[in-house]
Amino acid sequence: PGRAIALMRDPQALERRQQLLQDLWELLGGRRNRRFDYVRKALDAPELEGRRRQATEMLEVWLSVWRDALLQAHGGQVPPGNPDQSQQVQWLAAREGAEDLGHGLRRLDSALEAIESNANLRLALETCMLDLPYVDGERRRG
């Protein structure tokens, strides 16, 4: 509920979330060079702390999607964190399966932990991009 309230109070935060979700869906089908370009562009804040905040926000949003997909793959009856993304989450759960979704979730979480531990930001994000699966196939837009 706290995140939902924060998004309601800050329309720009809601726009950033929507953009991050769109980026995720596009990157899952994108080649590695596109993913590295994305990391380069994602690190465009002038100061290091701003780049860390951007990366943390991105990974937290993506983690919530991966969580929803993993729960979906296991047939969980827990309310999703991203109800507006239900079609895409169902697509991801069907394409990847629980084991691969668990790996993706761990990879995203590991990148987030590395960033919070002051690891090299670019290296943490590029490694994460290498480890995220390439998900081919037709996607429904929600």
Short mmCIF file of N, CA and C in Angstrom, two decimals:
data_model
loop_
_atom_site.label_atom_id
_atom_site.label_comp_id
_atom_site.label_asym_id
_atom_site.label_seq_id
_atom_site.Cartn_x
_atom_site.Cartn_y
_atom_site.Cartn_z
N PRO A 1 0.81 -1.21 0.00
CA PRO A 1 0.00 0.00 0.00
C PRO A 1 0.84 1.27 0.00
N GLY A 2 1.98 1.26 0.66
CA GLY A 2 2.83 2.44 0.72
C GLY A 2 3.33 2.86 -0.65
N ARG A 3 3.71 1.90 -1.45
CA ARG A 3 4.19 2.22 -2.80
C ARG A 3 3.05 2.76 -3.66
N ALA A 4 1.86 2.20 -3.52
CA ALA A 4 0.71 2.67 -4.29
C ALA A 4 0.37 4.11 -3.92
N ILE A 5 0.43 4.42 -2.64
CA ILE A 5 0.15 5.79 -2.20
C ILE A 5 1.21 6.74 -2.74
N ALA A 6 2.46 6.33 -2.68
CA ALA A 6 3.54 7.18 -3.22
C ALA A 6 3.35 7.42 -4.71
N LEU A 7 2.93 6.40 -5.45
CA LEU A 7 2.71 6.56 -6.89
C LEU A 7 1.53 7.50 -7.16
N MET A 8 0.52 7.43 -6.31
CA MET A 8 -0.63 8.32 -6.50
C MET A 8 -0.25 9.77 -6.24
N ARG A 9 0.64 10.00 -5.30
CA ARG A 9 1.05 11.35 -4.95
C ARG A 9 2.04 11.95 -5.95
N ASP A 10 2.73 11.10 -6.67
CA ASP A 10 3.76 11.57 -7.60
C ASP A 10 3.48 11.02 -8.99
N PRO A 11 2.79 11.79 -9.84
CA PRO A 11 2.47 11.30 -11.19
C PRO A 11 3.71 10.94 -12.00
N GLN A 12 4.83 11.61 -11.74
CA GLN A 12 6.05 11.28 -12.46
C GLN A 12 6.56 9.88 -12.08
N ALA A 13 6.36 9.50 -10.82
CA ALA A 13 6.77 8.17 -10.38
C ALA A 13 5.96 7.11 -11.11
N LEU A 14 4.68 7.36 -11.30
CA LEU A 14 3.83 6.42 -12.03
C LEU A 14 4.28 6.32 -13.48
N GLU A 15 4.63 7.43 -14.09
CA GLU A 15 5.14 7.43 -15.46
C GLU A 15 6.46 6.66 -15.55
N ARG A 16 7.35 6.86 -14.56
CA ARG A 16 8.63 6.13 -14.55
C ARG A 16 8.38 4.63 -14.44
N ARG A 17 7.43 4.25 -13.57
CA ARG A 17 7.09 2.83 -13.42
C ARG A 17 6.61 2.25 -14.74
N GLN A 18 5.71 2.95 -15.40
CA GLN A 18 5.19 2.47 -16.69
C GLN A 18 6.32 2.33 -17.70
N GLN A 19 7.23 3.29 -17.72
CA GLN A 19 8.35 3.22 -18.66
C GLN A 19 9.27 2.05 -18.32
N LEU A 20 9.53 1.83 -17.04
CA LEU A 20 10.38 0.72 -16.64
C LEU A 20 9.75 -0.62 -17.02
N LEU A 21 8.45 -0.73 -16.87
CA LEU A 21 7.75 -1.96 -17.26
C LEU A 21 7.83 -2.16 -18.77
N GLN A 22 7.61 -1.11 -19.52
CA GLN A 22 7.71 -1.21 -20.97
C GLN A 22 9.13 -1.61 -21.38
N ASP A 23 10.11 -1.03 -20.72
CA ASP A 23 11.51 -1.37 -21.01
C ASP A 23 11.77 -2.84 -20.75
N LEU A 24 11.26 -3.35 -19.63
CA LEU A 24 11.46 -4.76 -19.30
C LEU A 24 10.91 -5.66 -20.40
N TRP A 25 9.67 -5.42 -20.81
CA TRP A 25 9.05 -6.28 -21.82
C TRP A 25 9.83 -6.22 -23.13
N GLU A 26 10.34 -5.06 -23.49
CA GLU A 26 11.11 -4.93 -24.72
C GLU A 26 12.47 -5.61 -24.60
N LEU A 27 13.11 -5.46 -23.44
CA LEU A 27 14.44 -6.04 -23.27
C LEU A 27 14.42 -7.57 -23.21
N LEU A 28 13.34 -8.14 -22.73
CA LEU A 28 13.27 -9.60 -22.66
C LEU A 28 13.37 -10.22 -24.04
N GLY A 29 12.88 -9.53 -25.04
CA GLY A 29 12.99 -10.02 -26.40
C GLY A 29 14.16 -9.43 -27.16
N GLY A 30 14.92 -8.57 -26.50
CA GLY A 30 16.01 -7.87 -27.17
C GLY A 30 17.33 -8.61 -27.08
N ARG A 31 18.16 -8.33 -28.02
CA ARG A 31 19.50 -8.92 -28.05
C ARG A 31 20.40 -8.27 -27.01
N ARG A 32 21.52 -8.90 -26.75
CA ARG A 32 22.42 -8.42 -25.70
C ARG A 32 22.92 -7.01 -25.95
N ASN A 33 23.25 -6.66 -27.19
CA ASN A 33 23.76 -5.32 -27.44
C ASN A 33 22.71 -4.27 -27.08
N ARG A 34 21.43 -4.56 -27.28
CA ARG A 34 20.37 -3.63 -26.90
C ARG A 34 20.30 -3.50 -25.38
N ARG A 35 20.53 -4.59 -24.69
CA ARG A 35 20.52 -4.56 -23.23
C ARG A 35 21.68 -3.72 -22.68
N PHE A 36 22.85 -3.85 -23.30
CA PHE A 36 23.99 -3.03 -22.86
C PHE A 36 23.77 -1.56 -23.17
N ASP A 37 23.16 -1.27 -24.29
CA ASP A 37 22.80 0.12 -24.60
C ASP A 37 21.84 0.66 -23.55
N TYR A 38 20.93 -0.17 -23.13
CA TYR A 38 19.95 0.24 -22.11
C TYR A 38 20.66 0.59 -20.80
N VAL A 39 21.62 -0.23 -20.39
CA VAL A 39 22.36 0.05 -19.16
C VAL A 39 23.09 1.38 -19.29
N ARG A 40 23.73 1.60 -20.41
CA ARG A 40 24.44 2.86 -20.63
C ARG A 40 23.50 4.04 -20.49
N LYS A 41 22.34 3.96 -21.11
CA LYS A 41 21.36 5.05 -21.04
C LYS A 41 20.74 5.17 -19.65
N ALA A 42 20.60 4.04 -18.96
CA ALA A 42 20.00 4.06 -17.62
C ALA A 42 20.91 4.76 -16.60
N LEU A 43 22.16 4.85 -16.93
CA LEU A 43 23.13 5.47 -16.01
C LEU A 43 23.40 6.91 -16.40
N ASP A 44 22.36 7.63 -16.79
CA ASP A 44 22.56 8.98 -17.29
C ASP A 44 22.44 10.08 -16.25
N ALA A 45 22.11 9.75 -15.02
CA ALA A 45 22.02 10.78 -13.97
C ALA A 45 23.40 11.37 -13.75
N PRO A 46 23.48 12.67 -13.48
CA PRO A 46 24.78 13.33 -13.37
C PRO A 46 25.62 12.86 -12.18
N GLU A 47 24.98 12.49 -11.08
CA GLU A 47 25.77 12.09 -9.91
C GLU A 47 25.54 10.61 -9.61
N LEU A 48 26.51 10.01 -8.96
CA LEU A 48 26.47 8.58 -8.68
C LEU A 48 25.23 8.19 -7.88
N GLU A 49 24.89 8.98 -6.88
CA GLU A 49 23.74 8.63 -6.05
C GLU A 49 22.45 8.61 -6.87
N GLY A 50 22.32 9.52 -7.83
CA GLY A 50 21.15 9.53 -8.71
C GLY A 50 21.11 8.29 -9.57
N ARG A 51 22.26 7.85 -10.06
CA ARG A 51 22.32 6.62 -10.88
C ARG A 51 21.95 5.41 -10.04
N ARG A 52 22.42 5.37 -8.81
CA ARG A 52 22.08 4.25 -7.92
C ARG A 52 20.58 4.23 -7.64
N ARG A 53 19.99 5.39 -7.41
CA ARG A 53 18.54 5.47 -7.18
C ARG A 53 17.77 4.98 -8.39
N GLN A 54 18.20 5.40 -9.58
CA GLN A 54 17.53 4.96 -10.82
C GLN A 54 17.63 3.44 -10.97
N ALA A 55 18.81 2.90 -10.74
CA ALA A 55 19.02 1.46 -10.89
C ALA A 55 18.21 0.68 -9.86
N THR A 56 18.18 1.18 -8.63
CA THR A 56 17.41 0.52 -7.57
C THR A 56 15.93 0.53 -7.91
N GLU A 57 15.41 1.66 -8.36
CA GLU A 57 14.00 1.75 -8.73
C GLU A 57 13.67 0.76 -9.86
N MET A 58 14.54 0.72 -10.86
CA MET A 58 14.34 -0.19 -11.99
C MET A 58 14.27 -1.64 -11.52
N LEU A 59 15.25 -2.05 -10.72
CA LEU A 59 15.30 -3.44 -10.27
C LEU A 59 14.12 -3.78 -9.36
N GLU A 60 13.69 -2.86 -8.52
CA GLU A 60 12.54 -3.12 -7.65
C GLU A 60 11.27 -3.33 -8.46
N VAL A 61 11.08 -2.52 -9.49
CA VAL A 61 9.89 -2.69 -10.36
C VAL A 61 9.97 -4.02 -11.08
N TRP A 62 11.13 -4.33 -11.64
CA TRP A 62 11.29 -5.59 -12.37
C TRP A 62 11.14 -6.79 -11.45
N LEU A 63 11.66 -6.69 -10.22
CA LEU A 63 11.50 -7.78 -9.25
C LEU A 63 10.03 -8.05 -8.97
N SER A 64 9.23 -7.01 -8.89
CA SER A 64 7.81 -7.21 -8.60
C SER A 64 7.13 -7.97 -9.73
N VAL A 65 7.54 -7.73 -10.96
CA VAL A 65 6.98 -8.46 -12.10
C VAL A 65 7.42 -9.92 -12.06
N TRP A 66 8.69 -10.13 -11.79
CA TRP A 66 9.22 -11.49 -11.74
C TRP A 66 8.53 -12.28 -10.62
N ARG A 67 8.29 -11.63 -9.48
CA ARG A 67 7.57 -12.26 -8.38
C ARG A 67 6.18 -12.68 -8.83
N ASP A 68 5.48 -11.76 -9.49
CA ASP A 68 4.14 -12.07 -9.97
C ASP A 68 4.15 -13.26 -10.93
N ALA A 69 5.13 -13.28 -11.83
CA ALA A 69 5.21 -14.37 -12.81
C ALA A 69 5.53 -15.70 -12.13
N LEU A 70 6.41 -15.66 -11.14
CA LEU A 70 6.75 -16.89 -10.41
C LEU A 70 5.55 -17.42 -9.65
N LEU A 71 4.81 -16.54 -9.00
CA LEU A 71 3.58 -16.96 -8.31
C LEU A 71 2.57 -17.53 -9.30
N GLN A 72 2.45 -16.90 -10.45
CA GLN A 72 1.54 -17.37 -11.50
C GLN A 72 1.95 -18.77 -11.97
N ALA A 73 3.25 -18.97 -12.17
CA ALA A 73 3.75 -20.26 -12.64
C ALA A 73 3.47 -21.37 -11.63
N HIS A 74 3.47 -21.02 -10.35
CA HIS A 74 3.19 -22.00 -9.31
C HIS A 74 1.71 -22.11 -8.98
N GLY A 75 0.88 -21.34 -9.68
CA GLY A 75 -0.55 -21.38 -9.43
C GLY A 75 -0.95 -20.69 -8.14
N GLY A 76 -0.12 -19.76 -7.69
CA GLY A 76 -0.39 -19.06 -6.44
C GLY A 76 -1.66 -18.22 -6.50
N GLN A 77 -2.32 -18.12 -5.39
CA GLN A 77 -3.56 -17.34 -5.30
C GLN A 77 -3.33 -16.03 -4.57
N VAL A 78 -2.09 -15.56 -4.55
CA VAL A 78 -1.74 -14.31 -3.90
C VAL A 78 -2.04 -13.17 -4.87
N PRO A 79 -2.61 -12.07 -4.39
CA PRO A 79 -2.88 -10.94 -5.30
C PRO A 79 -1.58 -10.44 -5.92
N PRO A 80 -1.59 -10.15 -7.21
CA PRO A 80 -0.36 -9.69 -7.87
C PRO A 80 0.01 -8.28 -7.43
N GLY A 81 1.29 -8.00 -7.50
CA GLY A 81 1.76 -6.66 -7.20
C GLY A 81 1.57 -5.71 -8.37
N ASN A 82 1.32 -6.27 -9.54
CA ASN A 82 1.17 -5.49 -10.76
C ASN A 82 -0.08 -5.93 -11.52
N PRO A 83 -1.26 -5.66 -10.97
CA PRO A 83 -2.48 -6.14 -11.65
C PRO A 83 -2.66 -5.56 -13.04
N ASP A 84 -2.07 -4.40 -13.30
CA ASP A 84 -2.17 -3.80 -14.62
C ASP A 84 -1.31 -4.51 -15.66
N GLN A 85 -0.48 -5.43 -15.21
CA GLN A 85 0.42 -6.16 -16.11
C GLN A 85 0.04 -7.64 -16.20
N SER A 86 -1.18 -7.98 -15.85
CA SER A 86 -1.56 -9.39 -15.73
C SER A 86 -1.37 -10.19 -17.01
N GLN A 87 -1.70 -9.62 -18.17
CA GLN A 87 -1.53 -10.37 -19.42
C GLN A 87 -0.06 -10.64 -19.71
N GLN A 88 0.78 -9.64 -19.51
CA GLN A 88 2.21 -9.83 -19.76
C GLN A 88 2.81 -10.81 -18.75
N VAL A 89 2.37 -10.73 -17.51
CA VAL A 89 2.86 -11.64 -16.48
C VAL A 89 2.46 -13.08 -16.81
N GLN A 90 1.23 -13.28 -17.23
CA GLN A 90 0.78 -14.63 -17.63
C GLN A 90 1.61 -15.14 -18.80
N TRP A 91 1.89 -14.26 -19.75
CA TRP A 91 2.71 -14.63 -20.91
C TRP A 91 4.10 -15.07 -20.45
N LEU A 92 4.70 -14.27 -19.57
CA LEU A 92 6.04 -14.59 -19.08
C LEU A 92 6.04 -15.90 -18.31
N ALA A 93 5.06 -16.10 -17.46
CA ALA A 93 4.98 -17.34 -16.67
C ALA A 93 4.83 -18.56 -17.57
N ALA A 94 4.04 -18.43 -18.63
CA ALA A 94 3.83 -19.55 -19.56
C ALA A 94 5.08 -19.84 -20.39
N ARG A 95 5.81 -18.79 -20.76
CA ARG A 95 6.99 -18.96 -21.62
C ARG A 95 8.20 -19.49 -20.86
N GLU A 96 8.34 -19.09 -19.59
CA GLU A 96 9.57 -19.39 -18.87
C GLU A 96 9.48 -20.57 -17.91
N GLY A 97 8.40 -20.71 -17.21
CA GLY A 97 8.29 -21.78 -16.23
C GLY A 97 8.92 -21.38 -14.90
N ALA A 98 8.55 -22.09 -13.87
CA ALA A 98 8.92 -21.72 -12.51
C ALA A 98 10.44 -21.72 -12.26
N GLU A 99 11.15 -22.70 -12.78
CA GLU A 99 12.59 -22.78 -12.52
C GLU A 99 13.32 -21.58 -13.11
N ASP A 100 13.05 -21.26 -14.37
CA ASP A 100 13.72 -20.12 -15.01
C ASP A 100 13.28 -18.80 -14.38
N LEU A 101 12.03 -18.71 -13.98
CA LEU A 101 11.56 -17.50 -13.31
C LEU A 101 12.26 -17.33 -11.96
N GLY A 102 12.46 -18.42 -11.25
CA GLY A 102 13.20 -18.36 -9.99
C GLY A 102 14.62 -17.89 -10.19
N HIS A 103 15.25 -18.37 -11.26
CA HIS A 103 16.62 -17.92 -11.58
C HIS A 103 16.62 -16.43 -11.88
N GLY A 104 15.68 -15.95 -12.68
CA GLY A 104 15.60 -14.53 -13.01
C GLY A 104 15.37 -13.68 -11.78
N LEU A 105 14.51 -14.15 -10.89
CA LEU A 105 14.23 -13.42 -9.65
C LEU A 105 15.49 -13.32 -8.80
N ARG A 106 16.21 -14.42 -8.68
CA ARG A 106 17.46 -14.40 -7.91
C ARG A 106 18.49 -13.48 -8.54
N ARG A 107 18.55 -13.48 -9.87
CA ARG A 107 19.52 -12.62 -10.57
C ARG A 107 19.21 -11.15 -10.33
N LEU A 108 17.95 -10.77 -10.43
CA LEU A 108 17.55 -9.38 -10.19
C LEU A 108 17.82 -9.00 -8.74
N ASP A 109 17.49 -9.89 -7.81
CA ASP A 109 17.72 -9.63 -6.40
C ASP A 109 19.21 -9.50 -6.10
N SER A 110 20.02 -10.33 -6.73
CA SER A 110 21.47 -10.26 -6.53
C SER A 110 22.03 -8.92 -7.04
N ALA A 111 21.53 -8.46 -8.17
CA ALA A 111 21.97 -7.16 -8.69
C ALA A 111 21.57 -6.04 -7.74
N LEU A 112 20.37 -6.11 -7.21
CA LEU A 112 19.90 -5.10 -6.27
C LEU A 112 20.77 -5.10 -5.00
N GLU A 113 21.07 -6.27 -4.48
CA GLU A 113 21.93 -6.36 -3.30
C GLU A 113 23.31 -5.81 -3.59
N ALA A 114 23.85 -6.10 -4.76
CA ALA A 114 25.17 -5.59 -5.12
C ALA A 114 25.17 -4.06 -5.17
N ILE A 115 24.13 -3.50 -5.74
CA ILE A 115 24.04 -2.04 -5.83
C ILE A 115 23.92 -1.43 -4.45
N GLU A 116 23.12 -2.04 -3.59
CA GLU A 116 22.96 -1.53 -2.23
C GLU A 116 24.24 -1.69 -1.41
N SER A 117 25.13 -2.60 -1.84
CA SER A 117 26.42 -2.81 -1.17
C SER A 117 27.53 -2.00 -1.81
N ASN A 118 27.16 -1.05 -2.66
CA ASN A 118 28.11 -0.16 -3.34
C ASN A 118 29.04 -0.86 -4.30
N ALA A 119 28.56 -1.93 -4.93
CA ALA A 119 29.34 -2.58 -5.98
C ALA A 119 29.39 -1.67 -7.20
N ASN A 120 30.24 -2.01 -8.14
CA ASN A 120 30.32 -1.25 -9.38
C ASN A 120 28.96 -1.31 -10.07
N LEU A 121 28.34 -0.17 -10.22
CA LEU A 121 26.98 -0.09 -10.72
C LEU A 121 26.85 -0.64 -12.14
N ARG A 122 27.71 -0.20 -13.02
CA ARG A 122 27.65 -0.67 -14.41
C ARG A 122 27.85 -2.18 -14.48
N LEU A 123 28.82 -2.69 -13.76
CA LEU A 123 29.10 -4.12 -13.77
C LEU A 123 27.90 -4.92 -13.24
N ALA A 124 27.28 -4.45 -12.15
CA ALA A 124 26.13 -5.15 -11.58
C ALA A 124 24.98 -5.20 -12.58
N LEU A 125 24.71 -4.09 -13.24
CA LEU A 125 23.60 -4.06 -14.20
C LEU A 125 23.91 -4.85 -15.47
N GLU A 126 25.13 -4.76 -15.96
CA GLU A 126 25.47 -5.51 -17.17
C GLU A 126 25.44 -7.01 -16.92
N THR A 127 25.91 -7.44 -15.76
CA THR A 127 25.84 -8.86 -15.41
C THR A 127 24.40 -9.32 -15.31
N CYS A 128 23.57 -8.48 -14.72
CA CYS A 128 22.15 -8.80 -14.62
C CYS A 128 21.55 -8.96 -16.01
N MET A 129 21.87 -8.05 -16.91
CA MET A 129 21.32 -8.11 -18.28
C MET A 129 21.78 -9.38 -19.00
N LEU A 130 23.00 -9.81 -18.74
CA LEU A 130 23.49 -11.04 -19.36
C LEU A 130 22.71 -12.26 -18.85
N ASP A 131 22.34 -12.22 -17.58
CA ASP A 131 21.70 -13.37 -16.97
C ASP A 131 20.19 -13.44 -17.18
N LEU A 132 19.57 -12.30 -17.51
CA LEU A 132 18.13 -12.36 -17.76
C LEU A 132 17.86 -13.16 -19.02
N PRO A 133 16.82 -13.95 -19.01
CA PRO A 133 16.56 -14.80 -20.18
C PRO A 133 16.12 -13.99 -21.39
N TYR A 134 16.41 -14.54 -22.53
CA TYR A 134 15.85 -14.02 -23.77
C TYR A 134 14.53 -14.74 -23.96
N VAL A 135 13.45 -13.98 -23.99
CA VAL A 135 12.12 -14.57 -24.10
C VAL A 135 11.56 -14.21 -25.46
N ASP A 136 11.52 -15.19 -26.31
CA ASP A 136 11.05 -14.98 -27.67
C ASP A 136 9.56 -15.30 -27.74
N GLY A 137 8.88 -14.67 -28.63
CA GLY A 137 7.50 -15.00 -28.85
C GLY A 137 6.59 -13.79 -28.83
N GLU A 138 5.39 -14.00 -29.28
CA GLU A 138 4.37 -12.94 -29.34
C GLU A 138 3.91 -12.60 -27.93
N ARG A 139 3.86 -11.32 -27.64
CA ARG A 139 3.44 -10.84 -26.34
C ARG A 139 2.15 -10.06 -26.50
N ARG A 140 1.25 -10.22 -25.57
CA ARG A 140 0.02 -9.41 -25.56
C ARG A 140 0.28 -8.15 -24.78
N ARG A 141 -0.22 -7.06 -25.28
CA ARG A 141 -0.11 -5.79 -24.57
C ARG A 141 -1.34 -5.60 -23.71
N GLY A 142 -1.13 -5.17 -22.46
CA GLY A 142 -2.25 -4.97 -21.56
C GLY A 142 -2.62 -3.53 -21.41
#
